[in-house]
Short mmCIF file of C-alpha atoms (C1' of nucleotides) in Angstrom, two decimals:
data_model
loop_
_atom_site.label_atom_id
_atom_site.label_comp_id
_atom_site.label_asym_id
_atom_site.label_seq_id
_atom_site.Cartn_x
_atom_site.Cartn_y
_atom_site.Cartn_z
CA UNK A 792 -3.72 -36.28 -13.61
CA UNK A 793 -2.67 -35.63 -10.02
CA UNK A 794 -2.69 -38.74 -7.93
CA UNK A 795 -3.02 -38.92 -4.10
CA UNK A 796 0.02 -40.68 -2.97
CA UNK A 797 0.12 -39.74 0.77
CA UNK A 798 -2.08 -39.74 3.78
CA UNK A 799 -1.57 -35.98 4.72
CA UNK A 800 -3.85 -35.26 1.83
CA UNK A 801 -1.28 -33.49 -0.07
CA UNK A 802 0.50 -34.70 -3.26
CA UNK A 803 4.14 -35.06 -3.41
CA UNK A 804 4.28 -32.07 -5.91
CA UNK A 805 2.11 -30.11 -3.28
CA UNK A 806 4.54 -30.65 -0.56
CA UNK A 807 7.44 -29.75 -2.79
CA UNK A 808 5.88 -26.81 -3.49
CA UNK A 809 5.44 -25.87 0.22
CA UNK A 810 8.92 -26.78 0.94
CA UNK A 811 10.08 -24.04 -1.74
CA UNK A 812 7.63 -21.52 -0.10
CA UNK A 813 9.12 -22.12 3.32
CA UNK A 814 12.42 -21.97 1.97
CA UNK A 815 11.69 -18.67 0.44
CA UNK A 816 9.85 -17.28 3.36
CA UNK A 817 12.76 -18.16 5.56
CA UNK A 818 15.50 -16.89 3.43
CA UNK A 819 13.50 -13.42 3.33
CA UNK A 820 13.30 -13.31 6.96
CA UNK A 821 17.11 -13.80 7.30
CA UNK A 822 18.11 -11.31 4.60
CA UNK A 823 15.38 -8.93 5.75
CA UNK A 824 16.84 -9.09 9.58
CA UNK A 825 20.38 -8.51 7.95
CA UNK A 826 20.03 -5.80 5.39
CA UNK A 827 16.51 -4.35 5.68
CA UNK A 828 13.69 -4.63 3.44
CA UNK A 829 14.17 -2.09 1.04
CA UNK A 830 17.92 -2.58 0.46
CA UNK A 831 16.93 -6.35 -0.48
CA UNK A 832 16.29 -7.16 -4.02
CA UNK A 833 14.03 -9.93 -5.34
CA UNK A 834 17.31 -11.18 -6.99
CA UNK A 835 18.90 -11.95 -3.62
CA UNK A 836 15.85 -13.22 -1.93
CA UNK A 837 15.43 -15.84 -4.99
CA UNK A 838 19.28 -16.51 -4.90
CA UNK A 839 19.19 -17.13 -1.24
CA UNK A 840 16.66 -19.77 -1.50
CA UNK A 841 18.41 -21.26 -4.68
CA UNK A 842 15.79 -20.30 -7.13
CA UNK A 843 15.36 -18.13 -10.06
CA UNK A 844 13.95 -14.68 -9.83
CA UNK A 845 11.10 -15.69 -12.21
CA UNK A 846 10.44 -18.56 -9.92
CA UNK A 847 10.21 -16.34 -6.94
CA UNK A 848 7.13 -14.64 -8.47
CA UNK A 849 5.41 -17.79 -9.06
CA UNK A 850 5.44 -18.35 -5.23
CA UNK A 851 4.83 -14.78 -4.07
CA UNK A 852 2.97 -12.24 -5.99
CA UNK A 853 5.23 -9.20 -4.62
CA UNK A 854 8.29 -8.92 -2.36
CA UNK A 855 6.22 -7.66 0.46
CA UNK A 856 4.06 -10.83 0.05
CA UNK A 857 6.90 -13.20 1.36
CA UNK A 858 6.63 -11.40 4.61
CA UNK A 859 2.86 -10.76 4.69
CA UNK A 860 2.00 -14.42 3.40
CA UNK A 861 2.27 -15.66 7.17
CA UNK A 862 -0.38 -12.94 7.90
CA UNK A 863 -2.67 -14.29 5.44
CA UNK A 864 -2.35 -17.88 7.03
CA UNK A 865 -3.35 -16.36 10.58
CA UNK A 866 -6.44 -14.45 8.41
CA UNK A 867 -7.64 -17.41 7.19
CA UNK A 868 -7.47 -19.24 10.38
CA UNK A 869 -9.50 -16.43 12.20
CA UNK A 870 -11.89 -16.51 9.87
CA UNK A 871 -12.71 -20.28 10.06
CA UNK A 872 -12.28 -20.28 13.96
CA UNK A 873 -15.25 -17.58 14.23
CA UNK A 874 -17.34 -19.78 11.68
CA UNK A 875 -16.62 -22.59 13.83
CA UNK A 876 -17.93 -20.86 17.16
CA UNK A 877 -21.64 -21.01 18.57
CA UNK A 878 -23.64 -18.39 16.66
CA UNK A 879 -25.23 -17.01 19.91
CA UNK A 880 -21.81 -15.63 21.06
CA UNK A 881 -21.47 -12.10 20.88
CA UNK A 882 -19.17 -11.06 17.98
CA UNK A 883 -16.66 -9.44 20.23
CA UNK A 884 -16.11 -12.71 22.10
CA UNK A 885 -16.34 -15.04 18.79
CA UNK A 886 -13.39 -12.85 17.50
CA UNK A 887 -11.33 -12.85 20.59
CA UNK A 888 -11.53 -16.19 21.14
CA UNK A 889 -10.96 -17.14 17.59
CA UNK A 890 -8.08 -14.77 17.41
CA UNK A 891 -6.62 -16.53 20.44
CA UNK A 892 -7.10 -20.12 19.26
CA UNK A 893 -4.95 -19.08 16.15
CA UNK A 894 -2.36 -16.81 17.55
CA UNK A 895 -1.37 -18.59 20.82
CA UNK A 896 -0.73 -21.92 19.12
CA UNK A 897 0.97 -19.90 16.12
CA UNK A 898 3.37 -17.49 18.22
CA UNK A 899 4.35 -19.84 20.76
CA UNK A 900 5.94 -21.78 18.25
CA UNK A 901 8.54 -19.42 17.23
CA UNK A 902 8.49 -16.48 19.53
CA UNK A 903 11.90 -14.98 18.36
CA UNK A 904 10.70 -15.27 14.38
CA UNK A 905 7.18 -13.89 15.44
CA UNK A 906 8.45 -10.93 17.42
CA UNK A 907 10.78 -10.19 14.51
CA UNK A 908 8.15 -10.33 12.03
CA UNK A 909 5.64 -8.18 13.78
CA UNK A 910 8.55 -5.76 14.35
CA UNK A 911 9.14 -5.49 10.76
CA UNK A 912 5.60 -5.05 9.63
CA UNK A 913 5.20 -2.34 12.20
CA UNK A 914 8.42 -0.64 11.29
CA UNK A 915 9.28 -1.03 7.25
CA UNK A 916 6.55 1.57 5.87
CA UNK A 917 6.13 -0.61 2.78
CA UNK A 918 5.12 -3.67 5.06
CA UNK A 919 3.16 -1.60 7.42
CA UNK A 920 0.95 -0.61 4.39
CA UNK A 921 0.57 -4.09 3.13
CA UNK A 922 -0.59 -5.21 6.67
CA UNK A 923 -3.18 -2.32 6.80
CA UNK A 924 -4.32 -3.44 3.30
CA UNK A 925 -4.62 -7.08 4.39
CA UNK A 926 -6.65 -6.18 7.55
CA UNK A 927 -9.00 -4.14 5.47
CA UNK A 928 -9.58 -7.15 3.29
CA UNK A 929 -10.02 -9.39 6.19
CA UNK A 930 -12.42 -6.83 7.77
CA UNK A 931 -14.86 -7.54 4.68
CA UNK A 932 -14.54 -11.31 4.88
CA UNK A 933 -15.09 -11.18 8.65
CA UNK A 934 -18.03 -8.95 8.44
CA UNK A 935 -19.71 -11.37 6.00
CA UNK A 936 -18.91 -14.25 8.38
CA UNK A 937 -20.39 -12.20 11.48
CA UNK A 938 -23.47 -11.34 9.16
CA UNK A 939 -24.09 -15.16 8.39
CA UNK A 940 -23.69 -16.04 12.02
CA UNK A 941 -26.40 -13.72 12.70
CA UNK A 942 -28.51 -15.08 9.88
CA UNK A 943 -27.93 -12.39 7.22
CA UNK A 944 -26.57 -12.96 4.08
CA UNK A 945 -25.18 -9.44 3.69
CA UNK A 946 -23.48 -7.52 6.25
CA UNK A 947 -24.89 -4.52 8.14
CA UNK A 948 -22.81 -1.44 9.35
CA UNK A 949 -22.51 -3.02 12.67
CA UNK A 950 -20.95 -6.16 11.32
CA UNK A 951 -18.34 -4.00 9.63
CA UNK A 952 -17.84 -2.20 12.73
CA UNK A 953 -17.55 -4.93 14.97
CA UNK A 954 -15.28 -7.04 12.55
CA UNK A 955 -13.08 -3.66 12.39
CA UNK A 956 -12.94 -3.26 15.86
CA UNK A 957 -12.02 -6.69 16.52
CA UNK A 958 -9.29 -6.46 14.25
CA UNK A 959 -8.11 -3.38 15.79
CA UNK A 960 -7.87 -5.11 18.91
CA UNK A 961 -5.92 -8.02 17.26
CA UNK A 962 -3.40 -5.59 15.82
CA UNK A 963 -3.02 -3.68 18.86
CA UNK A 964 -2.50 -6.93 21.15
CA UNK A 965 -0.01 -8.15 18.66
CA UNK A 966 1.94 -4.85 18.76
CA UNK A 967 1.65 -4.66 22.50
CA UNK A 968 3.05 -8.52 22.68
CA UNK A 969 5.88 -7.76 20.29
CA UNK A 970 6.86 -4.68 22.66
CA UNK A 971 7.34 -7.04 25.53
CA UNK A 972 9.78 -9.03 23.38
CA UNK A 973 7.05 -11.70 23.54
CA UNK A 974 7.25 -12.27 27.04
CA UNK A 975 3.75 -11.20 27.95
CA UNK A 976 1.08 -13.94 27.82
CA UNK A 977 -0.82 -13.86 24.55
CA UNK A 978 -4.09 -14.77 25.82
CA UNK A 979 -4.04 -12.19 28.53
CA UNK A 980 -2.79 -9.48 26.36
CA UNK A 981 -5.68 -10.48 23.96
CA UNK A 982 -8.34 -10.22 26.83
CA UNK A 983 -7.23 -6.82 27.85
CA UNK A 984 -7.10 -5.58 24.13
CA UNK A 985 -10.55 -6.76 23.42
CA UNK A 986 -11.66 -5.09 26.79
CA UNK A 987 -10.00 -1.93 26.04
CA UNK A 988 -11.54 -1.82 22.53
CA UNK A 989 -14.95 -2.45 23.68
CA UNK A 990 -14.67 0.74 26.10
CA UNK A 991 -13.34 2.73 22.99
CA UNK A 992 -16.30 5.06 22.50
CA UNK A 993 -17.82 4.63 26.30
CA UNK A 994 -17.74 7.81 28.05
CA UNK B 884 15.00 34.87 -0.38
CA UNK B 885 11.37 34.10 -0.56
CA UNK B 886 9.46 37.11 -0.15
CA UNK B 887 5.72 37.58 0.74
CA UNK B 888 4.08 39.61 -2.30
CA UNK B 889 0.45 38.70 -1.54
CA UNK B 890 -1.97 38.77 1.52
CA UNK B 891 -3.23 35.23 1.34
CA UNK B 892 -0.26 34.36 2.84
CA UNK B 893 1.21 32.38 -0.27
CA UNK B 894 4.13 33.64 -2.70
CA UNK B 895 3.49 33.85 -6.27
CA UNK B 896 5.57 30.68 -6.65
CA UNK B 897 3.65 28.89 -4.27
CA UNK B 898 0.53 29.67 -5.85
CA UNK B 899 1.72 28.67 -9.27
CA UNK B 900 3.03 25.29 -7.51
CA UNK B 901 -0.57 24.73 -6.34
CA UNK B 902 -1.93 25.23 -9.93
CA UNK B 903 0.30 22.80 -11.47
CA UNK B 904 -0.62 20.35 -8.67
CA UNK B 905 -4.29 20.94 -9.20
CA UNK B 906 -4.02 20.65 -12.94
CA UNK B 907 -2.25 17.28 -12.38
CA UNK B 908 -4.87 15.91 -9.91
CA UNK B 909 -7.72 17.11 -12.29
CA UNK B 910 -5.99 15.29 -15.18
CA UNK B 911 -5.57 12.23 -13.32
CA UNK B 912 -9.37 12.16 -12.32
CA UNK B 913 -10.37 12.58 -15.94
CA UNK B 914 -7.90 10.05 -17.24
CA UNK B 915 -8.78 7.64 -14.47
CA UNK B 916 -12.49 7.75 -14.97
CA UNK B 917 -12.06 7.10 -18.86
CA UNK B 918 -9.50 4.33 -19.06
CA UNK B 919 -9.18 2.89 -15.29
CA UNK B 920 -6.28 3.41 -12.87
CA UNK B 921 -3.79 0.75 -13.78
CA UNK B 922 -4.35 1.27 -17.59
CA UNK B 923 -3.02 4.85 -17.21
CA UNK B 924 0.62 5.41 -16.88
CA UNK B 925 2.46 8.33 -15.31
CA UNK B 926 3.59 9.49 -19.00
CA UNK B 927 -0.18 9.90 -19.80
CA UNK B 928 -0.82 11.58 -16.50
CA UNK B 929 1.84 14.14 -17.10
CA UNK B 930 1.02 14.71 -20.70
CA UNK B 931 -2.45 15.49 -20.13
CA UNK B 932 -1.25 17.96 -17.66
CA UNK B 933 1.28 19.27 -19.91
CA UNK B 934 4.23 18.53 -17.78
CA UNK B 935 7.17 16.27 -18.05
CA UNK B 936 7.13 12.73 -16.27
CA UNK B 937 10.01 13.90 -14.33
CA UNK B 938 8.02 16.97 -13.05
CA UNK B 939 4.99 14.81 -12.05
CA UNK B 940 7.05 13.07 -9.49
CA UNK B 941 8.25 16.26 -8.12
CA UNK B 942 4.57 17.05 -7.10
CA UNK B 943 3.29 13.50 -6.24
CA UNK B 944 5.53 10.73 -4.67
CA UNK B 945 3.63 8.01 -6.33
CA UNK B 946 1.05 7.16 -9.18
CA UNK B 947 -1.61 6.71 -6.27
CA UNK B 948 -0.65 9.69 -4.57
CA UNK B 949 -2.72 11.95 -7.27
CA UNK B 950 -5.79 10.37 -6.20
CA UNK B 951 -5.18 9.93 -2.51
CA UNK B 952 -3.79 13.69 -1.90
CA UNK B 953 -7.21 14.78 -1.20
CA UNK B 954 -7.56 12.36 1.64
CA UNK B 955 -4.36 13.66 2.99
CA UNK B 956 -5.85 17.23 3.06
CA UNK B 957 -8.98 15.89 4.75
CA UNK B 958 -6.70 13.84 7.28
CA UNK B 959 -5.16 17.18 8.17
CA UNK B 960 -8.38 19.12 8.72
CA UNK B 961 -9.77 16.38 10.84
CA UNK B 962 -6.63 16.37 13.13
CA UNK B 963 -6.74 20.10 13.56
CA UNK B 964 -10.49 20.14 14.18
CA UNK B 965 -10.13 17.71 16.79
CA UNK B 966 -7.34 19.63 18.43
CA UNK B 967 -9.63 22.84 18.43
CA UNK B 968 -12.32 21.29 20.29
CA UNK B 969 -13.03 21.63 24.03
CA UNK B 970 -10.96 19.06 25.96
CA UNK B 971 -13.75 17.62 28.07
CA UNK B 972 -15.82 16.32 25.10
CA UNK B 973 -15.71 12.72 24.43
CA UNK B 974 -13.26 11.51 21.92
CA UNK B 975 -16.35 9.83 19.96
CA UNK B 976 -17.93 13.32 19.84
CA UNK B 977 -14.78 15.34 19.14
CA UNK B 978 -14.10 12.93 16.10
CA UNK B 979 -17.59 12.93 14.84
CA UNK B 980 -17.85 16.66 14.62
CA UNK B 981 -14.41 17.20 13.47
CA UNK B 982 -15.01 14.85 10.68
CA UNK B 983 -18.41 16.49 10.20
CA UNK B 984 -16.83 20.02 9.87
CA UNK B 985 -14.31 18.92 7.33
CA UNK B 986 -16.35 16.85 5.05
CA UNK B 987 -19.44 18.61 5.03
CA UNK B 988 -18.09 21.58 3.53
CA UNK B 989 -15.59 19.71 1.38
CA UNK B 990 -17.95 17.19 -0.21
CA UNK B 991 -20.90 19.49 -0.80
CA UNK B 992 -18.44 21.50 -2.95
CA UNK B 993 -18.24 19.22 -5.83
CA UNK B 994 -20.41 16.18 -4.89
CA UNK B 995 -20.02 14.55 -8.40
CA UNK B 996 -16.23 14.45 -8.14
CA UNK B 997 -16.19 13.61 -4.42
CA UNK B 998 -18.50 10.28 -5.09
CA UNK B 999 -16.45 9.39 -8.03
CA UNK B 1000 -13.35 9.61 -5.94
CA UNK B 1001 -14.62 7.68 -3.02
CA UNK B 1002 -15.72 5.01 -5.57
CA UNK B 1003 -12.22 4.79 -7.17
CA UNK B 1004 -10.83 4.43 -3.64
CA UNK B 1005 -12.97 1.65 -2.95
CA UNK B 1006 -12.95 -0.34 -6.10
CA UNK B 1007 -9.43 -0.03 -7.51
CA UNK B 1008 -7.27 -2.32 -5.42
CA UNK B 1009 -4.11 -0.06 -5.59
CA UNK B 1010 -6.04 2.75 -4.32
CA UNK B 1011 -7.96 0.98 -1.67
CA UNK B 1012 -4.74 -0.28 -0.35
CA UNK B 1013 -3.31 3.25 -0.18
CA UNK B 1014 -6.47 4.30 1.49
CA UNK B 1015 -5.95 1.89 4.06
CA UNK B 1016 -2.64 2.92 4.72
CA UNK B 1017 -3.49 6.57 4.96
CA UNK B 1018 -6.03 5.82 7.72
CA UNK B 1019 -3.61 3.74 9.52
CA UNK B 1020 -1.05 6.57 9.62
CA UNK B 1021 -3.82 9.05 10.64
CA UNK B 1022 -4.83 6.74 13.32
CA UNK B 1023 -1.47 7.22 15.04
CA UNK B 1024 -1.70 10.94 14.63
CA UNK B 1025 -5.12 11.06 15.81
CA UNK B 1026 -4.47 8.89 18.92
CA UNK B 1027 -1.54 11.23 19.80
CA UNK B 1028 -4.01 14.31 19.60
CA UNK B 1029 -6.71 12.41 21.70
CA UNK B 1030 -4.02 11.72 24.43
CA UNK B 1031 -2.92 15.29 24.54
CA UNK B 1032 -6.47 16.43 25.00
CA UNK B 1033 -6.75 14.29 28.00
CA UNK B 1034 -3.41 15.50 29.38
CA UNK B 1035 -1.04 12.63 28.54
CA UNK B 1036 2.05 13.17 26.25
CA UNK B 1037 1.42 9.64 24.63
CA UNK B 1038 -1.30 7.55 23.76
CA UNK B 1039 -2.83 4.89 25.57
CA UNK B 1040 -4.37 1.83 24.10
CA UNK B 1041 -7.72 3.46 24.64
CA UNK B 1042 -6.59 6.59 22.33
CA UNK B 1043 -5.61 4.12 19.76
CA UNK B 1044 -8.87 2.41 19.90
CA UNK B 1045 -10.98 5.35 19.88
CA UNK B 1046 -8.99 7.00 17.19
CA UNK B 1047 -9.33 3.60 15.23
CA UNK B 1048 -12.87 3.17 15.81
CA UNK B 1049 -13.65 6.90 14.88
CA UNK B 1050 -12.03 6.56 11.73
CA UNK B 1051 -13.81 2.95 11.02
CA UNK B 1052 -17.06 5.24 11.28
CA UNK B 1053 -15.61 7.95 8.99
CA UNK B 1054 -14.66 5.69 6.31
CA UNK B 1055 -17.96 3.70 6.83
CA UNK B 1056 -20.03 6.70 6.30
CA UNK B 1057 -18.07 7.97 3.29
CA UNK B 1058 -18.87 4.67 1.73
CA UNK B 1059 -22.31 4.70 2.55
CA UNK B 1060 -22.80 8.37 1.52
CA UNK B 1061 -20.97 7.42 -2.05
CA UNK B 1062 -23.54 4.32 -2.33
CA UNK B 1063 -26.44 6.79 -2.23
CA UNK B 1064 -24.78 8.79 -4.94
CA UNK B 1065 -24.13 11.78 -2.59
CA UNK B 1066 -27.85 12.30 -2.07
CA UNK B 1067 -27.91 11.54 1.42
CA UNK B 1068 -27.40 14.18 4.07
CA UNK B 1069 -23.59 13.92 5.30
CA UNK B 1070 -24.13 15.05 8.76
CA UNK B 1071 -26.90 12.45 9.22
CA UNK B 1072 -24.90 9.90 7.88
CA UNK B 1073 -22.09 10.44 9.93
CA UNK B 1074 -24.20 10.61 13.02
CA UNK B 1075 -25.76 7.29 12.33
CA UNK B 1076 -22.42 5.48 11.66
CA UNK B 1077 -20.76 6.96 14.92
CA UNK B 1078 -23.91 5.79 16.75
CA UNK B 1079 -23.43 2.17 15.00
CA UNK B 1080 -19.80 2.06 15.78
CA UNK B 1081 -20.12 2.94 19.29
CA UNK B 1082 -22.62 -0.24 19.36
CA UNK B 1083 -20.05 -2.42 17.80
CA UNK B 1084 -19.37 -4.51 20.78
CA UNK B 1085 -22.40 -3.94 22.89
CA UNK B 1086 -24.22 -6.88 23.46
"C1'" DC C 1448 9.80 -46.09 -23.55
"C1'" DC C 1449 6.69 -42.55 -24.72
"C1'" DT C 1450 3.31 -39.06 -23.73
"C1'" DT C 1451 1.32 -35.59 -21.03
"C1'" DG C 1452 0.99 -32.03 -17.85
"C1'" DT C 1453 3.78 -29.42 -14.50
"C1'" DT C 1454 7.81 -26.68 -12.98
"C1'" DT C 1455 11.75 -23.96 -14.03
"C1'" DG C 1456 14.93 -20.60 -15.90
"C1'" DG C 1457 16.07 -17.30 -19.37
"C1'" DC C 1458 14.76 -13.58 -21.88
"C1'" DA C 1459 12.85 -9.42 -22.99
"C1'" DC C 1460 9.55 -6.04 -22.31
"C1'" DT C 1461 6.89 -2.46 -19.31
"C1'" DC C 1462 6.52 0.65 -16.08
"C1'" DA C 1463 7.33 3.25 -11.48
"C1'" DG C 1464 10.42 5.63 -9.23
"C1'" DT C 1465 15.03 8.25 -8.36
"C1'" DG C 1466 19.63 10.88 -8.93
"C1'" DT C 1467 22.09 14.10 -11.95
"C1'" DC C 1468 22.77 17.93 -14.57
"C1'" DA C 1469 22.31 21.65 -17.80
"C1'" DA C 1470 18.88 25.18 -19.19
"C1'" DT C 1471 15.42 28.17 -18.08
"C1'" DG C 1472 13.23 31.62 -15.39
"C1'" DA C 1473 11.88 34.18 -11.79
"C1'" DT C 1474 13.34 37.43 -7.75
"C1'" DG C 1475 15.82 40.54 -5.22
"C1'" DG C 1476 19.80 43.43 -4.40
"C1'" DC C 1477 22.16 47.22 -6.29
"C1'" DG D 1437 18.22 48.23 -15.90
"C1'" DC D 1438 21.66 44.68 -14.79
"C1'" DC D 1439 23.47 40.73 -12.23
"C1'" DA D 1440 23.84 37.00 -8.86
"C1'" DT D 1441 21.01 33.60 -6.88
"C1'" DC D 1442 17.90 30.23 -6.19
"C1'" DA D 1443 14.04 27.23 -7.84
"C1'" DT D 1444 11.71 24.83 -11.26
"C1'" DT D 1445 11.88 22.16 -15.43
"C1'" DG D 1446 12.92 18.71 -18.93
"C1'" DA D 1447 16.11 15.36 -20.41
"C1'" DC D 1448 18.54 11.31 -19.81
"C1'" DA D 1449 20.05 7.21 -17.57
"C1'" DC D 1450 19.59 3.93 -14.29
"C1'" DT D 1451 17.59 0.55 -10.88
"C1'" DG D 1452 14.33 -2.60 -9.68
"C1'" DA D 1453 9.47 -4.81 -9.50
"C1'" DG D 1454 6.39 -7.38 -12.15
"C1'" DT D 1455 4.69 -10.10 -16.34
"C1'" DG D 1456 4.51 -12.67 -20.93
"C1'" DC D 1457 6.46 -16.36 -23.65
"C1'" DC D 1458 9.06 -19.87 -24.76
"C1'" DA D 1459 11.83 -23.83 -24.55
"C1'" DA D 1460 14.18 -27.05 -21.70
"C1'" DA D 1461 13.92 -30.46 -17.55
"C1'" DC D 1462 11.17 -33.33 -15.33
"C1'" DA D 1463 7.58 -35.92 -12.97
"C1'" DA D 1464 4.06 -39.32 -13.61
"C1'" DG D 1465 1.12 -42.65 -15.72
"C1'" DG D 1466 0.01 -46.04 -19.40
#
DNA sequence: CCTTGTTTGGCACTCAGTGTCAATGATGGC
DNA sequence: GCCATCATTGACACTGAGTGCCAAACAAGG
């Protein structure tokens, strides 16, 4: 049976697993920057991390997933942040502040890497597609969270649209931020993006 | 050299090509309904249309494309409709009416097939992903059209958000319409969807 | 030390997607 | 009617993603 042996709440095996995952993701980013996404095979990705091809697919479901995995982490962060915010806050504010909380800490960590990642996600068609897919799935989850905040157990259209527009603002802000090479203030960019998004259909 | 031999503006070769395309798409829809998307191989798709596997890929770039191709047609329709509308019309109205013009005629044509197509596009993960991808690409194009309508030659964030929100409304309306088995009035559904979308960030 | 459960690598396989080439079949000029 | 030309097709071979399966290596606890 699994046994807790460490304080951080993770077993040794789990931390080892995370180590391999990180190594795989890092190696992927490196190779990607050097030779491009489609020109890099899974074999190379696995070899660069000192692991077999078969093992690669035990950590990531697809080649795109190595890159997109960090987006998944951010997604989950956004979801729980929104959940944690006061229920009487308007959806736009809740989403904006949730995104702010997650990304500001995350992007400042390693700006170069974040910028590179966003760039690839925009420019490589396969990655852009996967990103769109992830945002689409996240929209559903986010709509559900918004519904629950409002006391509903199933989302109404407005929940869907609020979630969707919030994520449009999020993606737009990320893109703009990457376009400034990460020099702009993330929080400020997000404020502007959400402000603009709110005006999208206003005459 | 290519010669025009018919009035409709299409050469014989082009119409033959369209015929094969349609046959392929029809066969795909049939097989899809019977055995599901992932359980159907390209070999089967090609065989069902009486064509070789290699030829299939000369008509569609991927397995998903057979299904998504009709979305591409609608996309192009929406783009040119928006372009054709008066430039002083607010973006929300222009997009709404453009979508209305394209879908109402298109969906009424073959309601059963349209509903089935939307359902598959929602339920099959691979198709849903491709749909999200297409909407994402369409958003860029639509933003550019909106920008040009307003006298800009490159989109500002608000163009992006207006395009994005409009497509959210479009997708939401399609989904709702399919959920009513195509019994609801498409134009009415679209009006409601765009109205709701406009309220997404309103307190 | 032994047992039990997990991780790993190797192998084989299916299937999507692409390049190449030779055969076929229109189409247009003569 | 005949020939040169260009597009379409099918066959073959190949790469690369993703999966199932099994046996070896490796922890961990009793």
